[in-house]
CSV table of C-alpha atoms and ligand atoms in Angstrom, one decimal:
chain,number,residue,atom,x,y,z
A,1,UNK,CA,5.2,-0.3,-8.6
A,2,UNK,CA,3.4,0.1,-5.4
A,3,UNK,CA,-0.1,-0.4,-6.0
A,4,UNK,CA,-3.3,1.9,-4.9
A,5,UNK,CA,-4.5,0.1,-1.8
A,6,UNK,CA,-8.2,1.8,-2.4
A,7,UNK,CA,-8.5,0.7,-6.5
A,8,UNK,CA,-5.5,-1.3,-6.5
A,9,UNK,CA,-4.3,0.4,-9.9
A,10,UNK,CA,-1.2,1.1,-10.2
A,11,UNK,CA,-0.1,4.7,-7.9
A,12,UNK,CA,0.6,7.3,-9.7
A,13,UNK,CA,3.9,9.9,-8.6
A,14,UNK,CA,1.7,13.4,-8.1
A,15,UNK,CA,-0.9,11.1,-5.8
A,16,UNK,CA,1.9,8.5,-3.8
A,17,UNK,CA,0.2,5.4,-3.5
A,18,UNK,CA,-3.1,5.8,-4.5
A,19,UNK,CA,-4.1,5.5,-8.0
A,20,UNK,CA,-5.7,9.3,-8.2
A,21,UNK,CA,-6.9,12.1,-6.2
A,22,UNK,CA,-10.6,10.7,-5.8
A,23,UNK,CA,-8.7,7.3,-3.6
A,24,UNK,CA,-6.7,9.6,-1.4
A,25,UNK,CA,-9.4,11.0,-0.3
A,26,UNK,CA,-11.0,8.2,-0.5
A,27,UNK,CA,-9.0,7.0,2.1
A,28,UNK,CA,-8.5,10.1,3.5
A,29,UNK,CA,-12.6,9.1,4.7
A,30,UNK,CA,-11.8,6.1,5.5
A,31,UNK,CA,-9.2,7.0,8.6
A,32,UNK,CA,-11.2,9.9,10.1
A,33,UNK,CA,-14.8,7.6,10.6
A,34,UNK,CA,-11.7,4.9,11.5
A,35,UNK,CA,-10.8,8.2,14.4
A,36,UNK,CA,-14.2,9.0,15.6
A,37,UNK,CA,-15.0,5.4,15.7
A,38,UNK,CA,-14.4,4.9,18.7
A,39,UNK,CA,-14.5,0.8,20.0
A,40,UNK,CA,-16.0,0.3,23.3
A,41,UNK,CA,-14.7,-2.9,23.8
A,42,UNK,CA,-11.9,-1.6,23.6
A,43,UNK,CA,-11.3,-0.7,27.6
A,44,UNK,CA,-7.2,-0.3,28.7
A,45,UNK,CA,-6.4,-2.7,31.4
A,46,UNK,CA,-6.6,-1.0,35.2
A,47,UNK,CA,-2.7,-1.1,35.7
A,48,UNK,CA,-3.6,0.9,39.0
A,49,UNK,CA,-6.4,-1.1,40.4
A,50,UNK,CA,-5.2,-2.5,43.3
A,51,UNK,CA,-6.3,-5.1,46.5
A,52,UNK,CA,-4.6,-4.0,49.7
A,53,UNK,CA,-6.5,-6.2,52.3
B,101,ZN,ZN1,-7.1,4.1,-6.9
């Protein structure tokens, strides 16, 4: 059986994959905070950079 990723309790079918509405909201908050938190070190490689000399 699937376990709640938040607290580890057995997941309830009504709140899958969580065990309760509370854990569902906790995960949502974590997800939202992760979206708004942009890592400054994660800069994409500049593929268009050309050195024509
Ligand atoms: Zn839970």
